[in-house]
CSV table of C-alpha atoms in Angstrom, one decimal:
chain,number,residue,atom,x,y,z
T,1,UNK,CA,-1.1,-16.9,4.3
T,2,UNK,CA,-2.7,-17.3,7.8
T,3,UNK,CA,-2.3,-14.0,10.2
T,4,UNK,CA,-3.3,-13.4,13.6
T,5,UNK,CA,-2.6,-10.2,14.1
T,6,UNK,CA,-1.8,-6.6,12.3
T,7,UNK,CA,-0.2,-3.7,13.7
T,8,UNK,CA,2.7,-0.4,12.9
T,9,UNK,CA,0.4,1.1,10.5
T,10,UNK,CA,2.3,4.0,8.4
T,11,UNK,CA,2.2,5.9,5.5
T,12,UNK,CA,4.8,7.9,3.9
T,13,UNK,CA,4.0,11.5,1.8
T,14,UNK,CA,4.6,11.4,-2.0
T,15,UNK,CA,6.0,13.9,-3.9
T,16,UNK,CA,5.9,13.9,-7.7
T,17,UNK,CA,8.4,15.6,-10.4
T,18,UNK,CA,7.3,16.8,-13.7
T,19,UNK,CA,7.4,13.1,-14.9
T,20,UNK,CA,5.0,11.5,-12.2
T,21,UNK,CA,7.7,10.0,-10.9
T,22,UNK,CA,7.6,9.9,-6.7
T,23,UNK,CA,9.9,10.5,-4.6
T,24,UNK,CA,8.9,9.1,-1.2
T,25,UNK,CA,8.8,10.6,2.5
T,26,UNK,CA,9.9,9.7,6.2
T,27,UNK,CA,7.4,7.4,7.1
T,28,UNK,CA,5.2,8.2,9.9
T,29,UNK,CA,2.5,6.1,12.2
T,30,UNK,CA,-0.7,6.6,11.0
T,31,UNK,CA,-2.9,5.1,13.4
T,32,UNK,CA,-3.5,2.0,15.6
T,33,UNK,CA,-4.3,-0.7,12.7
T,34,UNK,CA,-7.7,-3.2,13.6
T,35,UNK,CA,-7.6,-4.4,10.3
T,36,UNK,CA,-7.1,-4.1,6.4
T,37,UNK,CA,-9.2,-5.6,3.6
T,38,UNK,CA,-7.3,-5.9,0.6
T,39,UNK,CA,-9.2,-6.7,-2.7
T,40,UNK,CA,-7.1,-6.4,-6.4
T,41,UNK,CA,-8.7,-6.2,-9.7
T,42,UNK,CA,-7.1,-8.1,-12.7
T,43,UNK,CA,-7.6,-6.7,-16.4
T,44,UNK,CA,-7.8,-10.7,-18.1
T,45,UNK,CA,-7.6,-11.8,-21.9
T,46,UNK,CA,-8.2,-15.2,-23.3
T,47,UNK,CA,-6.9,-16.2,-26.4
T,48,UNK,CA,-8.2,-19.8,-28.0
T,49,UNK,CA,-6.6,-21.4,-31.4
T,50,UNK,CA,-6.8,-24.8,-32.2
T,51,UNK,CA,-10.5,-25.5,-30.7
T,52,UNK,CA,-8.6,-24.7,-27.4
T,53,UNK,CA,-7.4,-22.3,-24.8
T,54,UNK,CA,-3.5,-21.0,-26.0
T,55,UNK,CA,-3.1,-17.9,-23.6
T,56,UNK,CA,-4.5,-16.4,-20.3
T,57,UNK,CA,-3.0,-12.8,-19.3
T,58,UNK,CA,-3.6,-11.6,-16.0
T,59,UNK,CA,-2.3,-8.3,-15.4
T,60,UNK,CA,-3.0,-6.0,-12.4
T,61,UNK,CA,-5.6,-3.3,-12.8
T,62,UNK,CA,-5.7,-1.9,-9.1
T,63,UNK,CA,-6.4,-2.3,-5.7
T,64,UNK,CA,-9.4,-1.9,-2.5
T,65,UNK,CA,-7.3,-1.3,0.7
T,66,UNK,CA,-9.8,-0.8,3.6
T,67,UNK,CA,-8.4,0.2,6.8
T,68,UNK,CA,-10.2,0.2,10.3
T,69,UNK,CA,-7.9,1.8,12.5
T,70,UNK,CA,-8.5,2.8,15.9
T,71,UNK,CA,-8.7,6.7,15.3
T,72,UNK,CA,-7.1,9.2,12.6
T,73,UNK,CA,-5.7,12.5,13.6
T,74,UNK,CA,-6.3,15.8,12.4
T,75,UNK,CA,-2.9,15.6,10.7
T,76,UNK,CA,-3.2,12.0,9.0
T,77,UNK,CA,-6.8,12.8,7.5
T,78,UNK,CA,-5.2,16.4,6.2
T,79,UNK,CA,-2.1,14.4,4.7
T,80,UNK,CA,-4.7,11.7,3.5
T,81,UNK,CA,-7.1,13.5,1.8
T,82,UNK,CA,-6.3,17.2,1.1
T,83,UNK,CA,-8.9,18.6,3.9
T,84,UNK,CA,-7.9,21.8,5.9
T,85,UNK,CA,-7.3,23.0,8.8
T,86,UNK,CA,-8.7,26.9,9.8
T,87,UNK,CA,-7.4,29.2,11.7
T,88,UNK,CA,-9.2,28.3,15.1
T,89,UNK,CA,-8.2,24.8,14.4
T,90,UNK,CA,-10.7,23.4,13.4
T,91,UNK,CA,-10.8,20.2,10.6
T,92,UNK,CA,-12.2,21.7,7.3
T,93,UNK,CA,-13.5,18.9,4.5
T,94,UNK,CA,-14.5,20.6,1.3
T,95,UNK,CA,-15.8,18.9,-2.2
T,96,UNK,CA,-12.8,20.4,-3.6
T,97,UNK,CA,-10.4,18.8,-1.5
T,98,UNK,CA,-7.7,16.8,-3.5
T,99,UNK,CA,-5.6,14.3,-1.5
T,100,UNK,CA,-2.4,13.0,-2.7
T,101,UNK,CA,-1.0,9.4,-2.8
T,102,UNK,CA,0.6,8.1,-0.1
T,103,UNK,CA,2.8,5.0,0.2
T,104,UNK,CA,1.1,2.5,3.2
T,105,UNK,CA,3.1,-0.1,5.2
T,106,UNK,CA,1.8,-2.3,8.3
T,107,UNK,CA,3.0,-5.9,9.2
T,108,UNK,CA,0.8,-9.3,10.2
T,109,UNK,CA,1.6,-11.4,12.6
T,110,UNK,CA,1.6,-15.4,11.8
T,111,UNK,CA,1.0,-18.0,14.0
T,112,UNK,CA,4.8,-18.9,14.2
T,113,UNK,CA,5.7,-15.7,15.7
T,114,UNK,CA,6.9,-14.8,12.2
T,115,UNK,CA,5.6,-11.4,10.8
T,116,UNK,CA,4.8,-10.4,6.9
T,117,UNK,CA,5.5,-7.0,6.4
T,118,UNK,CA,3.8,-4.9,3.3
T,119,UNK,CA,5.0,-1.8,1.3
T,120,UNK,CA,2.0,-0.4,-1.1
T,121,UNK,CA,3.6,2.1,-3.3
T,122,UNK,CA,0.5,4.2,-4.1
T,123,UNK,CA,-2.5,4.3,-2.4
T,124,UNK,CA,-5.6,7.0,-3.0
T,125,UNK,CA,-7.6,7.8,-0.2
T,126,UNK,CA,-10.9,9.0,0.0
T,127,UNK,CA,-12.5,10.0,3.1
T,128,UNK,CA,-13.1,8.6,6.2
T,129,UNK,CA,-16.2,7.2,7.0
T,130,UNK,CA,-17.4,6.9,10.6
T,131,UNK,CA,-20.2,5.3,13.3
T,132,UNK,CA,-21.6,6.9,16.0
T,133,UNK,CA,-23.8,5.1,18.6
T,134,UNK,CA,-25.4,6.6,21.5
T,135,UNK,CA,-24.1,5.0,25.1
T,136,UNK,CA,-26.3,2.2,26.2
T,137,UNK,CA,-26.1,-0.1,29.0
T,138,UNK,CA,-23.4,-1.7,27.4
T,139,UNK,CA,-20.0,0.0,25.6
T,140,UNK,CA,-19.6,-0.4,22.3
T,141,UNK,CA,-16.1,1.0,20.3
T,142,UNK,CA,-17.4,3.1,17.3
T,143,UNK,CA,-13.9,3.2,15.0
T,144,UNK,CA,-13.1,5.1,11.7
T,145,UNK,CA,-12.4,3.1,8.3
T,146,UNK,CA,-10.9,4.5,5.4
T,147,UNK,CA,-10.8,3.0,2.1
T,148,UNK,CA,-7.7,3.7,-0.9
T,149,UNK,CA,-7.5,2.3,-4.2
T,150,UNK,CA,-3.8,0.8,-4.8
T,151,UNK,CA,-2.5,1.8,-7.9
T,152,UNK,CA,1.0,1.1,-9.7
T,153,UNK,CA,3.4,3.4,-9.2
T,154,UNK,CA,4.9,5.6,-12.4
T,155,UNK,CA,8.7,5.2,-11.2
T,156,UNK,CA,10.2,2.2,-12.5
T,157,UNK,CA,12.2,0.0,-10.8
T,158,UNK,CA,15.6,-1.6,-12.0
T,159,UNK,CA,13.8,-4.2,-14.2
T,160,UNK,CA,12.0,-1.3,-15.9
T,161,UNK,CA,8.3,-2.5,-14.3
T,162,UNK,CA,5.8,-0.6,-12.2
T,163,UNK,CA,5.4,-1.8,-8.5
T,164,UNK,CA,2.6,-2.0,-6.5
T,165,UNK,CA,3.2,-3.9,-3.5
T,166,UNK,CA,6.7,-5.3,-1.5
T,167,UNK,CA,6.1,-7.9,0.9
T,168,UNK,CA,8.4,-10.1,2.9
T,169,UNK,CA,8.2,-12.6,5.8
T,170,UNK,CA,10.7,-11.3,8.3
T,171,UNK,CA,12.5,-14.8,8.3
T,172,UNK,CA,13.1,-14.7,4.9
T,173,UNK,CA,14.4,-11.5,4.4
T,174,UNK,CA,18.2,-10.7,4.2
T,175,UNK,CA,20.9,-8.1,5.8
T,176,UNK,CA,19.1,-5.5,7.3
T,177,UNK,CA,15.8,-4.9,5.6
T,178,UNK,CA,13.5,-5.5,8.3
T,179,UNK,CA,15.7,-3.2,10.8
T,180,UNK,CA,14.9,-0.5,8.2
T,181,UNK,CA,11.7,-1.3,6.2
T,182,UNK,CA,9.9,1.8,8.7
T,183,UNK,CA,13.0,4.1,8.3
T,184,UNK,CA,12.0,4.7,4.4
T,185,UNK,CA,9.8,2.4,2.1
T,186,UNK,CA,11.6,-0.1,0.4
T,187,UNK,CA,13.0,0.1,-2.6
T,188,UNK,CA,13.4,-3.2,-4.8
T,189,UNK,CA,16.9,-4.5,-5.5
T,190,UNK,CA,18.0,-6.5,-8.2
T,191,UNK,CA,21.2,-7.0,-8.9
T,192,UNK,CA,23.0,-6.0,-12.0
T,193,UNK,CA,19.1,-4.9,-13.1
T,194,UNK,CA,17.8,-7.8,-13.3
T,195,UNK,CA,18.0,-10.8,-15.5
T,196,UNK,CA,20.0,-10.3,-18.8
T,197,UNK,CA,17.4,-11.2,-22.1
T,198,UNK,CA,18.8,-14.9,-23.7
T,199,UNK,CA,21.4,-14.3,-26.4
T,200,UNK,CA,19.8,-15.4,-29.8
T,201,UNK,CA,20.4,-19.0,-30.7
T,202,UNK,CA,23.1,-19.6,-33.4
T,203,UNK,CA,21.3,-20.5,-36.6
């Protein structure tokens, strides 16, 4: 999957009924993107019978997403990470501060002039962290990173599984979901639910 490139960083806000389930906001541009880091966690089981290997499960556990974008906003680090704003303005970060999930979608550029474009569901944010250099005789760009964990989210989708990620290469996609994957984020589509269980053999 070589890239060149990353950019349209968003997030969308995540509401939750009593359930867990989200509901998902507008999107909105979250920053200038530099780059992202992604790193998943599997939870694995081996199983061996007959003095050899029979199964290997690899399920997903979670996800790293580390972000380096060029600068976050009073608003995206209060939507981010449940930090305050006082009355004279000013950014208030407090140990008690809870942020909620978010939703995070950016595209990469390819080499063909294609782009992949990403949908994570639910992402947990922590905060920012930041470098600051005195100016020497040369200019060097100090940026902010931020650094989520990616977990499933609780809503099910037709199939009856928990997503984590959409991803699509803009050639390959069909009708109009590239023309709308910033308007809201995607929702998976299978049609008729997904793929009917085998009927039972006749015995």
């Amino acid at each position: 999957m070589a890239t060149i490139g990353m950019d349209r960083l968003f997030y969308a806000p995540i509401t939750e009924d009593l359930n867990g389930e989200e509901t998902y906001g507008v999107p909105v541009q979250m920053a200038k993107a530099i780059n992202a880091d992604l790193t998943i966690t599997l939870s694995e089981a081996t199983l061996h019978a007959d003095d050899g290997l029979a199964y290997v499960i690899k399920d997903f556990n979670s996800g790293t997403l580390v972000l380096g974008v060029d600068d976050l906003k009073v608003a995206v680090v209060k939507a981010l990470t449940g930090a305050d704003v006082d009355d004279n303005g000013v950014l208030i970060s407090a140990s008690e501060d809870i942020g909620l999930p978010v939703a995070i979608g950016f595209r990469a550029a390819k080499p063909n002039g294609d782009y992949r474009y990403f949908w994570f569901y639910r992402v947990k944010f922590g905060f920012p962290a930041a470098n600051m250099q005195t100016k020497g005789d040369t200019i060097t760009f100090q940026t902010p990173t931020i650094e989520g964990t990616i977990l499933r989210r609780n809503r099910l989708d037709e199939r009856g599984n928990h997503p984590w990620k959409a991803e699509v290469v803009d050639s390959e996609a069909s009708g109009d979901v590239i023309d709308n994957w910033y308007a809201e984020v995607y929702e998976p589509t299978f049609v008729g639910g997904g793929d009917e269980p085998e009927p039972d053999p006749e015995p």
